[in-house]
PDB file of C-alpha atoms in Angstrom:
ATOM      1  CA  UNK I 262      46.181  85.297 143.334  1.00  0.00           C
ATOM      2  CA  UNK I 263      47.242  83.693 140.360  1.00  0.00           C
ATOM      3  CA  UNK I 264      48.995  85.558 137.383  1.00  0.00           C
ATOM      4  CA  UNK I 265      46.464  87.337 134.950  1.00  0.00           C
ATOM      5  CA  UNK I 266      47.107  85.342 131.502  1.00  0.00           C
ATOM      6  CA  UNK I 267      47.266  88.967 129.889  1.00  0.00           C
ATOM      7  CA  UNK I 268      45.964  87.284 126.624  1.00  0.00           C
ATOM      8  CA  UNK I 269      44.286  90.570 125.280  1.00  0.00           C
ATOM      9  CA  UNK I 270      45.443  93.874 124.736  1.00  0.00           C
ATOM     10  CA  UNK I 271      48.772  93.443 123.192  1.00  0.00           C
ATOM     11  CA  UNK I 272      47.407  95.167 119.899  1.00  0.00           C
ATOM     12  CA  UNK I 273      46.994  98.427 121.129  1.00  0.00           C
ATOM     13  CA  UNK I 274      49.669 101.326 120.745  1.00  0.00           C
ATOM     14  CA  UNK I 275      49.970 102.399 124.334  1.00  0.00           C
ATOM     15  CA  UNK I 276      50.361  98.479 125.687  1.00  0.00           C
ATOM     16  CA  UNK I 277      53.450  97.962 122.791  1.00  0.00           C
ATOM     17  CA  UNK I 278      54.782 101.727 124.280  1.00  0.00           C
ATOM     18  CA  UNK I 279      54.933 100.749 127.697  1.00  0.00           C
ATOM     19  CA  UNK I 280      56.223  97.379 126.941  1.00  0.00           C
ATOM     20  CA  UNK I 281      58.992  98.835 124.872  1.00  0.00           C
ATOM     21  CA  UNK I 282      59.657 100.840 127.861  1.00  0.00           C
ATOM     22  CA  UNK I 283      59.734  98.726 130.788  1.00  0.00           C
ATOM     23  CA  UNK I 284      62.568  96.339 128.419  1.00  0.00           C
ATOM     24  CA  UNK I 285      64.885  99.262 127.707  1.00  0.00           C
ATOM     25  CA  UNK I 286      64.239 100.167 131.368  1.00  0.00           C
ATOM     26  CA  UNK I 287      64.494  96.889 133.351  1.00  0.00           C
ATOM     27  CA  UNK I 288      66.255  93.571 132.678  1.00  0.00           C
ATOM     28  CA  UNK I 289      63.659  91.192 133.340  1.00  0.00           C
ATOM     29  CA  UNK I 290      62.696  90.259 129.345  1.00  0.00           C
ATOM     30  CA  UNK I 291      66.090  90.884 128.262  1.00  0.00           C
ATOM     31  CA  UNK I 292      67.149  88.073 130.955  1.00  0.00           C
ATOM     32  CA  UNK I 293      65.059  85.462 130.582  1.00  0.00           C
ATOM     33  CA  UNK I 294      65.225  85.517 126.228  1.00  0.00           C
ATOM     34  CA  UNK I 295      69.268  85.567 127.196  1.00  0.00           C
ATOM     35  CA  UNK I 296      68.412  82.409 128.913  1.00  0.00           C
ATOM     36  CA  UNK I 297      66.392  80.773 126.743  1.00  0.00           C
ATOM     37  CA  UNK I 298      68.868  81.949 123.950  1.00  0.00           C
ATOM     38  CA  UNK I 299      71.946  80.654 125.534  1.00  0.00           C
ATOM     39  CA  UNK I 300      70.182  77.066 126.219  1.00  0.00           C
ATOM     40  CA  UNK I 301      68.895  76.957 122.701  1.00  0.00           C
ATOM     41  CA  UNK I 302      72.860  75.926 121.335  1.00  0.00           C
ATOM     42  CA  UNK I 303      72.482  78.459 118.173  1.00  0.00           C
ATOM     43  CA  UNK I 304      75.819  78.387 117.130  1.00  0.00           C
ATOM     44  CA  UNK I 305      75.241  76.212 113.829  1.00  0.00           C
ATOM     45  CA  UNK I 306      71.670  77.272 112.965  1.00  0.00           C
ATOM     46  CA  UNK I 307      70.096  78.006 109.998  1.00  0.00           C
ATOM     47  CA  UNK I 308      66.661  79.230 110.584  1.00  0.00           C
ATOM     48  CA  UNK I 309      65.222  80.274 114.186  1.00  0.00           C
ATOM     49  CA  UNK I 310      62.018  81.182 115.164  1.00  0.00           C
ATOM     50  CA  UNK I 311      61.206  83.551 117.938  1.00  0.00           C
ATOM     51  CA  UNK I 312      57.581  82.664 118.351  1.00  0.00           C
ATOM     52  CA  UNK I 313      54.899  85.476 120.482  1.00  0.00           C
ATOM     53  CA  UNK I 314      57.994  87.391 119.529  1.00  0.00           C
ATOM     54  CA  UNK I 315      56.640  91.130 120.492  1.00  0.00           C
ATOM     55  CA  UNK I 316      58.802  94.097 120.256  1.00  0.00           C
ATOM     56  CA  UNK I 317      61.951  91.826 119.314  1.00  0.00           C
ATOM     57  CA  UNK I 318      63.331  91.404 122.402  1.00  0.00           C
ATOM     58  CA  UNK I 319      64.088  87.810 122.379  1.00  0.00           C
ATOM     59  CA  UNK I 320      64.737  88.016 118.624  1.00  0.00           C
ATOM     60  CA  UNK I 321      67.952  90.477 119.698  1.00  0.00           C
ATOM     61  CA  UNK I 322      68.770  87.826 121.814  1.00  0.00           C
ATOM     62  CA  UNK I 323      69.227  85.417 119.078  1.00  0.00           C
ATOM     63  CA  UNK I 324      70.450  87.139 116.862  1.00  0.00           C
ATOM     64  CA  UNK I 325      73.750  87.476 118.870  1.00  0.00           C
ATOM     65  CA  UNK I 326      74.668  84.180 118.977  1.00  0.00           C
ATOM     66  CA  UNK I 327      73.473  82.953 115.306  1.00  0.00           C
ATOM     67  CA  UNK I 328      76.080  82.658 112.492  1.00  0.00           C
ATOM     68  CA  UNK I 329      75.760  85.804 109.674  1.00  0.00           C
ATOM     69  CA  UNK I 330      73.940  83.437 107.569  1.00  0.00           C
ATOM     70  CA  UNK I 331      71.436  82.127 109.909  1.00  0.00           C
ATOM     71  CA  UNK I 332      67.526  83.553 109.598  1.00  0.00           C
ATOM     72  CA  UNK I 333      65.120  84.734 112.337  1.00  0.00           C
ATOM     73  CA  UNK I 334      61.803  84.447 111.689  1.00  0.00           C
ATOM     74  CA  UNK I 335      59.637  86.784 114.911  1.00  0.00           C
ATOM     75  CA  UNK I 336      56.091  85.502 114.929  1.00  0.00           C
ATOM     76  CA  UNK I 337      53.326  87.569 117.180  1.00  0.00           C
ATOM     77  CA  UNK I 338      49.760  88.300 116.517  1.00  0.00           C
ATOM     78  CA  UNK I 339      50.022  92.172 117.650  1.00  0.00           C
ATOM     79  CA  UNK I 340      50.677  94.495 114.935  1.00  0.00           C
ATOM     80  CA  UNK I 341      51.405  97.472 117.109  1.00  0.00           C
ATOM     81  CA  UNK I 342      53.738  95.039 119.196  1.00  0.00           C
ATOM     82  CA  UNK I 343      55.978  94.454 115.566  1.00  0.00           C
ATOM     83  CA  UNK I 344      55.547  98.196 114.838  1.00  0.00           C
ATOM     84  CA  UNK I 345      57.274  99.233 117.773  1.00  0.00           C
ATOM     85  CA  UNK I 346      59.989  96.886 117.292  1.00  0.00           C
ATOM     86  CA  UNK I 347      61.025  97.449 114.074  1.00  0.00           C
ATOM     87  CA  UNK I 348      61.567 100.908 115.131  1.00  0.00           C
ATOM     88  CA  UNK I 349      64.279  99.981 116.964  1.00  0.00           C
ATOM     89  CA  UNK I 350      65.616  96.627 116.046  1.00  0.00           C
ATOM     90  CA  UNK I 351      66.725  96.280 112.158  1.00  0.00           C
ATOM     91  CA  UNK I 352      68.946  93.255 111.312  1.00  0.00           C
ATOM     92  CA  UNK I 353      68.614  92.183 107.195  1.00  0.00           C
ATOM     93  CA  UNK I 354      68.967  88.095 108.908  1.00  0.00           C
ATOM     94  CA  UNK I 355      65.203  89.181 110.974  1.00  0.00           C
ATOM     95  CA  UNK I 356      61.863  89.010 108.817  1.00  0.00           C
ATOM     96  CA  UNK I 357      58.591  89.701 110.906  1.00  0.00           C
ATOM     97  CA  UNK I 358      55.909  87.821 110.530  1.00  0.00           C
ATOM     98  CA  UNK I 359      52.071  89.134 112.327  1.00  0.00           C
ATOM     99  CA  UNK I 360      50.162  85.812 113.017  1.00  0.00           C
ATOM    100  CA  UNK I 361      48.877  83.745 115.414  1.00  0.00           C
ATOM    101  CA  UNK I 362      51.380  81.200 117.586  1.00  0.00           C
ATOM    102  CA  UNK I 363      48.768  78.590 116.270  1.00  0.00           C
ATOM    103  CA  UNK I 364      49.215  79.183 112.473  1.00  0.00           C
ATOM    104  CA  UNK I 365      53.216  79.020 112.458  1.00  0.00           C
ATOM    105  CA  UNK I 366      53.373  76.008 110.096  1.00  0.00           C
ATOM    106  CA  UNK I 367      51.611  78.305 107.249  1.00  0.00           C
ATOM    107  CA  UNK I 368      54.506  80.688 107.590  1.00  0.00           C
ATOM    108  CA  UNK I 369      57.925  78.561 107.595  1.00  0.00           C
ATOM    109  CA  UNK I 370      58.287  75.671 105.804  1.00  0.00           C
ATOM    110  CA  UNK I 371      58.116  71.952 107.123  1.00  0.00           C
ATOM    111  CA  UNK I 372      60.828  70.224 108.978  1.00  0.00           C
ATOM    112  CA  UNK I 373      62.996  73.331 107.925  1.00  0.00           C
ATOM    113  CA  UNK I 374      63.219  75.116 111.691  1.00  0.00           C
ATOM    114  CA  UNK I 375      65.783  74.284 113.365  1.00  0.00           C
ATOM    115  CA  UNK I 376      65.144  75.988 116.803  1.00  0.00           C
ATOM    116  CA  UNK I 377      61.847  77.248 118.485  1.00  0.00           C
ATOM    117  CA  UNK I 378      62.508  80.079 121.264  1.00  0.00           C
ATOM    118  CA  UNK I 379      59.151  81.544 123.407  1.00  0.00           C
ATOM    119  CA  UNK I 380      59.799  83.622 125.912  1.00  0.00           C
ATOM    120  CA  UNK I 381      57.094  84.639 128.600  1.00  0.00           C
ATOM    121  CA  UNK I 382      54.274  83.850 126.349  1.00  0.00           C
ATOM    122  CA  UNK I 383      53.390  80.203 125.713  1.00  0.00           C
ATOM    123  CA  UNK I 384      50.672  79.892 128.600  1.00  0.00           C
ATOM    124  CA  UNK I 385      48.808  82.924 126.248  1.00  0.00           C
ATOM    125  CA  UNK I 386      48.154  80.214 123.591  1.00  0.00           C
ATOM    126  CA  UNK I 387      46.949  77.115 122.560  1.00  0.00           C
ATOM    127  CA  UNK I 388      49.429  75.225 123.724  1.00  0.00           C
ATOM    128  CA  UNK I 389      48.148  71.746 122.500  1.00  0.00           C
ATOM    129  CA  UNK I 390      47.365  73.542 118.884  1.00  0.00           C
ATOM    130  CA  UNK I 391      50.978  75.556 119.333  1.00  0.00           C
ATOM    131  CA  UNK I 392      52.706  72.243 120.302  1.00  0.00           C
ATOM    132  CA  UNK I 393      51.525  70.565 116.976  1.00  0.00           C
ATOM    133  CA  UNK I 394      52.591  73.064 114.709  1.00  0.00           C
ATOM    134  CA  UNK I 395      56.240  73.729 116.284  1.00  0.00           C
ATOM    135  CA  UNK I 396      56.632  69.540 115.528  1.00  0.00           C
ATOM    136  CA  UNK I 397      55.291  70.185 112.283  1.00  0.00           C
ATOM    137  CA  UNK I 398      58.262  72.822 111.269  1.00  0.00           C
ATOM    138  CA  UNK I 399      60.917  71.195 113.065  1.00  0.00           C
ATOM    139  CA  UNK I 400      63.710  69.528 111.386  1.00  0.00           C
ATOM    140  CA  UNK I 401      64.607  66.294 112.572  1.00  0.00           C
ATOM    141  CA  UNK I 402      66.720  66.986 115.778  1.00  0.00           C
ATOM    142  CA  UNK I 403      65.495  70.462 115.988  1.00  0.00           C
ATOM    143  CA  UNK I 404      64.615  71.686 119.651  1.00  0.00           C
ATOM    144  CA  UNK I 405      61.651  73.898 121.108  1.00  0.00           C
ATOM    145  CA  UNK I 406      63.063  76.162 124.236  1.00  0.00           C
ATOM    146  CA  UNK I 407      60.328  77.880 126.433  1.00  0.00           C
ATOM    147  CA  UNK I 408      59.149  79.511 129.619  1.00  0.00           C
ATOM    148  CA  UNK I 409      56.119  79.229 131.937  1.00  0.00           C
ATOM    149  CA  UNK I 410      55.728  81.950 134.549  1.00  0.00           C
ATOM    150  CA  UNK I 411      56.013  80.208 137.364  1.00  0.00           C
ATOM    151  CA  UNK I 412      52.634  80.759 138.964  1.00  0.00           C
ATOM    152  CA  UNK I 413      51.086  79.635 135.581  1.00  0.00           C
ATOM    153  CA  UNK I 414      53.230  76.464 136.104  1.00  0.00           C
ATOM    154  CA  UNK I 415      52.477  75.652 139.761  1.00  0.00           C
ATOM    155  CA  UNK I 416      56.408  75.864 140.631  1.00  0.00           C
ATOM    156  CA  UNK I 417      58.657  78.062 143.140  1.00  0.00           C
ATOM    157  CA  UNK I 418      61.830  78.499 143.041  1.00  0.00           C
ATOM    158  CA  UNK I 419      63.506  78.008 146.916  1.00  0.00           C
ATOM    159  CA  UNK I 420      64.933  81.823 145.914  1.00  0.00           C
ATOM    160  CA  UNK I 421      61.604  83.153 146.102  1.00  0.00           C
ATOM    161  CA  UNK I 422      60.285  81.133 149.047  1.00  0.00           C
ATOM    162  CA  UNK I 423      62.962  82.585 151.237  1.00  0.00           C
ATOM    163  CA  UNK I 424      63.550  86.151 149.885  1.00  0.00           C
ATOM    164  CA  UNK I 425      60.354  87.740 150.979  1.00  0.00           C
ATOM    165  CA  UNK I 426      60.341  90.208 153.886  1.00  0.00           C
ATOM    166  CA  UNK I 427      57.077  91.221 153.529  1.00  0.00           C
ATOM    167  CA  UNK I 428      53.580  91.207 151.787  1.00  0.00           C
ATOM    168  CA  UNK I 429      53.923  91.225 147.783  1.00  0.00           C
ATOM    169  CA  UNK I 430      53.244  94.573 145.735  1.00  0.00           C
ATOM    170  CA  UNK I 431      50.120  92.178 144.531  1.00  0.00           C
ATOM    171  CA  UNK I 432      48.975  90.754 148.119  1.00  0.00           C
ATOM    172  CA  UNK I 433      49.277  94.847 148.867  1.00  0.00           C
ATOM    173  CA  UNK I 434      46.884  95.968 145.635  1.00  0.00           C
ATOM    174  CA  UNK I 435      44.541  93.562 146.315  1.00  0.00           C
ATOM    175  CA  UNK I 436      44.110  95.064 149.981  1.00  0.00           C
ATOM    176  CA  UNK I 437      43.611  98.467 149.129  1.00  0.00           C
ATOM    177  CA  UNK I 438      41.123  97.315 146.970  1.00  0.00           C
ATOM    178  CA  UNK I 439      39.275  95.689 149.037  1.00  0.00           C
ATOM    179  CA  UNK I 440      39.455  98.140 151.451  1.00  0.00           C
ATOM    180  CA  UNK I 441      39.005 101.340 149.717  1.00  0.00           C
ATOM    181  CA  UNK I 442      36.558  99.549 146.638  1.00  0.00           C
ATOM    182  CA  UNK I 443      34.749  96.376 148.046  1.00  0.00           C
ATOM    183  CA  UNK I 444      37.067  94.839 145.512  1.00  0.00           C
ATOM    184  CA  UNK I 445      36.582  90.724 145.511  1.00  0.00           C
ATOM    185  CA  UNK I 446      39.168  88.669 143.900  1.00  0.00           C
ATOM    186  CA  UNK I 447      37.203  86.371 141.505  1.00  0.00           C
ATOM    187  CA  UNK I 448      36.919  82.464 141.909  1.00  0.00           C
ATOM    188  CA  UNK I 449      39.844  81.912 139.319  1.00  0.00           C
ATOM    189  CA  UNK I 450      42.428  83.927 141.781  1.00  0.00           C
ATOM    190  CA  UNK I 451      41.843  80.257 143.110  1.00  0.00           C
ATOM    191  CA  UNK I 452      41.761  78.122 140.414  1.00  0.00           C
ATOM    192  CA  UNK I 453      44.695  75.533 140.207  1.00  0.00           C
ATOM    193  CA  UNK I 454      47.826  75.980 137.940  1.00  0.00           C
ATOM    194  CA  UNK I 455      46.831  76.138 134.636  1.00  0.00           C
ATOM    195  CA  UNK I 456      50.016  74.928 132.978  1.00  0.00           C
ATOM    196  CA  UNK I 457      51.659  72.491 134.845  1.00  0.00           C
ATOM    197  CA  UNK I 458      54.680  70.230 133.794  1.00  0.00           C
ATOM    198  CA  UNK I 459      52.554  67.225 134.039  1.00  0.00           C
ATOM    199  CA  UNK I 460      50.093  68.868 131.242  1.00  0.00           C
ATOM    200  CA  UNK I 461      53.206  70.311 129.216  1.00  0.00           C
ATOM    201  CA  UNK I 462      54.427  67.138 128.853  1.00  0.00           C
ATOM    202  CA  UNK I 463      51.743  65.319 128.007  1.00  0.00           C
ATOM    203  CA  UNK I 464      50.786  67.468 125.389  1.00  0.00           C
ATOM    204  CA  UNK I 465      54.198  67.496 123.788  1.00  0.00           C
ATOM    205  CA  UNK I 466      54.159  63.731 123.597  1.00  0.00           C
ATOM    206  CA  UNK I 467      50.899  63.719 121.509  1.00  0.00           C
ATOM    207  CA  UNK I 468      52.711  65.914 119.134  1.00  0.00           C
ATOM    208  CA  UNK I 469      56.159  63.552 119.587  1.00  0.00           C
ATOM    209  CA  UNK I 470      58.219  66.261 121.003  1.00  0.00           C
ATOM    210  CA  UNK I 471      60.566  64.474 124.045  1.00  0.00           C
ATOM    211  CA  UNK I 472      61.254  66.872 127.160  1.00  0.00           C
ATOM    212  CA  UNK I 473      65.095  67.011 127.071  1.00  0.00           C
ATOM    213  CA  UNK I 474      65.102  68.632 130.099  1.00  0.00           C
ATOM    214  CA  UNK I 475      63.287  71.121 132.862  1.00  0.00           C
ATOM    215  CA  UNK I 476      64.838  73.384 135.526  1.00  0.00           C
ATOM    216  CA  UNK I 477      62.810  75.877 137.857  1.00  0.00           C
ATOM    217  CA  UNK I 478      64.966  79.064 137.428  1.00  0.00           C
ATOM    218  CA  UNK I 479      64.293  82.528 139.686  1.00  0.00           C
ATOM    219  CA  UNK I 480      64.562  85.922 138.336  1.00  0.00           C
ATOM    220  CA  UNK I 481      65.464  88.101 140.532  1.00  0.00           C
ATOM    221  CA  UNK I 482      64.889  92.317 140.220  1.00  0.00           C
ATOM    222  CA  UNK I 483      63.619  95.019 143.164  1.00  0.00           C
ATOM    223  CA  UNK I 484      59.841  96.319 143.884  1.00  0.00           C
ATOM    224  CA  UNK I 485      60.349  99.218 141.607  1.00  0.00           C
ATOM    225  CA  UNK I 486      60.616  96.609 138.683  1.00  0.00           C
ATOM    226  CA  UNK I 487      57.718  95.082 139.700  1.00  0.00           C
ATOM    227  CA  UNK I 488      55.323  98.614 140.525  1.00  0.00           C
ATOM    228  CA  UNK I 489      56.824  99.232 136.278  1.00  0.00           C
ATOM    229  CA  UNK I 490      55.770  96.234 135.406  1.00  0.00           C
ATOM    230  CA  UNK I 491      52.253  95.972 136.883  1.00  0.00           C
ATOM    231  CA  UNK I 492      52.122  99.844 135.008  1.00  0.00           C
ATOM    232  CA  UNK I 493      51.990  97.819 131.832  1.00  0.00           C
ATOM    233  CA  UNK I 494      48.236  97.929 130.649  1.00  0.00           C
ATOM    234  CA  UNK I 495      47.716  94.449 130.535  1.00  0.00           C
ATOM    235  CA  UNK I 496      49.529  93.204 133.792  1.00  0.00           C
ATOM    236  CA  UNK I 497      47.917  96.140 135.958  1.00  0.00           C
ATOM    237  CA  UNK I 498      45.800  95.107 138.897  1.00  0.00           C
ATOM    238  CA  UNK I 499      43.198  93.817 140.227  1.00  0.00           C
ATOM    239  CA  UNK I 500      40.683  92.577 137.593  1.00  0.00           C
ATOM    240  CA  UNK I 501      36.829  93.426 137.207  1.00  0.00           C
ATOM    241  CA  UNK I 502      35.511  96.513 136.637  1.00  0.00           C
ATOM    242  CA  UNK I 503      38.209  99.473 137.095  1.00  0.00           C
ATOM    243  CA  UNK I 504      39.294 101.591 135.081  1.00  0.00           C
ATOM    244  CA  UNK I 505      43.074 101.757 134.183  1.00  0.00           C
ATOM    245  CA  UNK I 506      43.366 104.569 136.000  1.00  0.00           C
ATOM    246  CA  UNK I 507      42.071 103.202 139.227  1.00  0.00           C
ATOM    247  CA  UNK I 508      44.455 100.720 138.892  1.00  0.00           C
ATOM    248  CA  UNK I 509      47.405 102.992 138.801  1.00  0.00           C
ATOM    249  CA  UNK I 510      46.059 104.735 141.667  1.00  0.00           C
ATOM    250  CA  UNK I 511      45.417 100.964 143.521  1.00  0.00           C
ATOM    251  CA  UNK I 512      48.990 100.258 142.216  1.00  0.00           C
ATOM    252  CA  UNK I 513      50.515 103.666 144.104  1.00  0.00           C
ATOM    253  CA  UNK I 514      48.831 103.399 146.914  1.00  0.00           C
ATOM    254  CA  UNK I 515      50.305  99.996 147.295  1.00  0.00           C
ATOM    255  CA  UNK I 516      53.955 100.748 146.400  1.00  0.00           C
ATOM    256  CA  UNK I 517      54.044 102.995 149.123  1.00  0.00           C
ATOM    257  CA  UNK I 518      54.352 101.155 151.679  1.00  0.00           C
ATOM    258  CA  UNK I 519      57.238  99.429 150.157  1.00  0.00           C
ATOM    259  CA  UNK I 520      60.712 100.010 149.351  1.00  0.00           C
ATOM    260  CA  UNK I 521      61.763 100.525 146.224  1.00  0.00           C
ATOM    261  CA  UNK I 522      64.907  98.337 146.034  1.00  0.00           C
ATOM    262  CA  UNK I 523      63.243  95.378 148.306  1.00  0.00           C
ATOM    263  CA  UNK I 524      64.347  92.415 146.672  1.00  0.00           C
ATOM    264  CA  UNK I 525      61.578  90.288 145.015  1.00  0.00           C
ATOM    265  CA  UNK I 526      61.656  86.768 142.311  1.00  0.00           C
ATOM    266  CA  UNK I 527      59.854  85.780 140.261  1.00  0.00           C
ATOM    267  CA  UNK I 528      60.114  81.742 139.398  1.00  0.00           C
ATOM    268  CA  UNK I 529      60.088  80.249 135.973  1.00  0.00           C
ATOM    269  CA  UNK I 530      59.582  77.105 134.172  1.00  0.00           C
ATOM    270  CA  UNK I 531      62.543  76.587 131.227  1.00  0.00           C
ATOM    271  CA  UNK I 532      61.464  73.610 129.106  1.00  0.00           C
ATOM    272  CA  UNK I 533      63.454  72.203 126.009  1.00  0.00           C
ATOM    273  CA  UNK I 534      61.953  69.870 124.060  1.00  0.00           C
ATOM    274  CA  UNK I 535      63.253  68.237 120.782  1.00  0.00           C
ATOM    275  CA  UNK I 536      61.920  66.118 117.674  1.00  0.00           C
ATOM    276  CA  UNK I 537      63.309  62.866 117.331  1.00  0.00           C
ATOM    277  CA  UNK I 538      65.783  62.332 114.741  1.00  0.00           C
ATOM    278  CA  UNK I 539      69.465  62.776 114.157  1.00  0.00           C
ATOM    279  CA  UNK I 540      70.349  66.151 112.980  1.00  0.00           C
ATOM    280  CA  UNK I 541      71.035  66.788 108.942  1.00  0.00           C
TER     281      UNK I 541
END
């Protein structure tokens, strides 16, 4: 079954809560805006954005490796995702901005950006419209870092091909609901990646981004990570008609018959793209 795109929901108090939690709880989002961070060569910028931004998390990430003068702009379309990050993160260099990924360019001004960070959140968006308006705020030079879950991507990493020892927490849900609710995955369990490298590229050209480079990373973290995560309203599972609570009862059911500190990865996509042009 193919990753749920988890495009809705994100403005709603108890989603931003149990996101909040799972990051202070588990590394996973703290690792991969690390990543992204560390590839994103911050050490001279002036102005960063941190774009589907949430809670901050990425944003924190940044911030440790800009200079004291440098900016950070977080961009994300939940309110209640913001709100629940600025209870926690306060920095005077970090200014949040509520808007859509698509509408960046009315928001920071043109050809003045000099790095683009989006962590676990690009394949939520328009990426041809999102792709246009990073080039748009980009200063000559500038670079665009970002991640594609790896089943949204169409890529594993050889980590995750050889550390299973047994059926997924997700093969597992989607048993017990079949079992105990007639549950029937729908046709797009089946439907082919939906944001390859192929498409990624292609769509950056039209925009005149160049793909500096690609690497298939793994992530790797323990089934009680993963049960946390799939807790989170949006991720939980399977889709159709239940109820959250069915799902957390689906999502029990399956985690017993696991063990809690059974390895599992989870692949990713990194991408860094630039604009043309030397740097100022």
């Amino acid at each position: 079954m193919a990753p749920q795109d988890a495009v809705l929901g994100w403005d709603e108090h108890t989603t931003a809560e149990a996101y909040a939690a799972f990051t202070r709880e588990f590394p996973m989002y703290g690792a991969t805006s690390r990543d992204l961070a560390h590839r994103a060569s911050l050490a001279d910028a002036h102005l960063v954005v941190d774009l589907c931004g949430g809670t901050g998390v990425t944003a924190r990430a940044i911030l440790e490796l800009i200079p004291d003068r440098a900016r950070v702009v977080s961009l994300d379309s939940a309110a209640a995702m913001q709100r629940v990050g600025r209870r926690t993160l306060h920095d005077p260099r970090l200014s949040w901005i509520t808007a859509p990924a698509e509408r960046l360019a009315d928001h920071v001004p043109t050809g003045g950006v000099d790095t683009v960070v989006c962590n676990s959140a690009i394949w939520k968006t328009n990426t041809a419209a999102v792709f246009t308006t990073v080039a748009q705020v980009l200063r000559p030079g500038g670079r665009f870092i970002f991640n594609i879950g790896g089943g949204f991507a169409g890529v594993r990493h050889t980590d995750e091909q050889t550390a299973r020892t047994g059926p997924s927490l997700n093969t597992l849900i989607r048993q017990i609901a079949a079992r105990d609710h007639g549950y029937t995955p729908s046709p797009a369990a089946d439907a082919p990646p939906k944001l390859p490298l192929r498409k990624v590229t292609e769509q950056l050209a039209a925009t005149g981004l160049n793909v500096l480079g690609t690497e298939v990373t793994a992530q790797h973290s323990t089934m009680a990570e993963k049960k946390a995560w799939l807790s989170i309203p949006v991720f939980a599972r399977p889709d159709g008609g239940f109820t959250h609570a069915q799902r957390m009862k689906i999502l029990d059911a399956a985690y017993a018959l696991t063990t809690p500190d059974t390895p599992t990865v989870t692949s990713w996509l990194v991408v860094v793209a630039q604009r043309p042009g030397d740097t100022p």
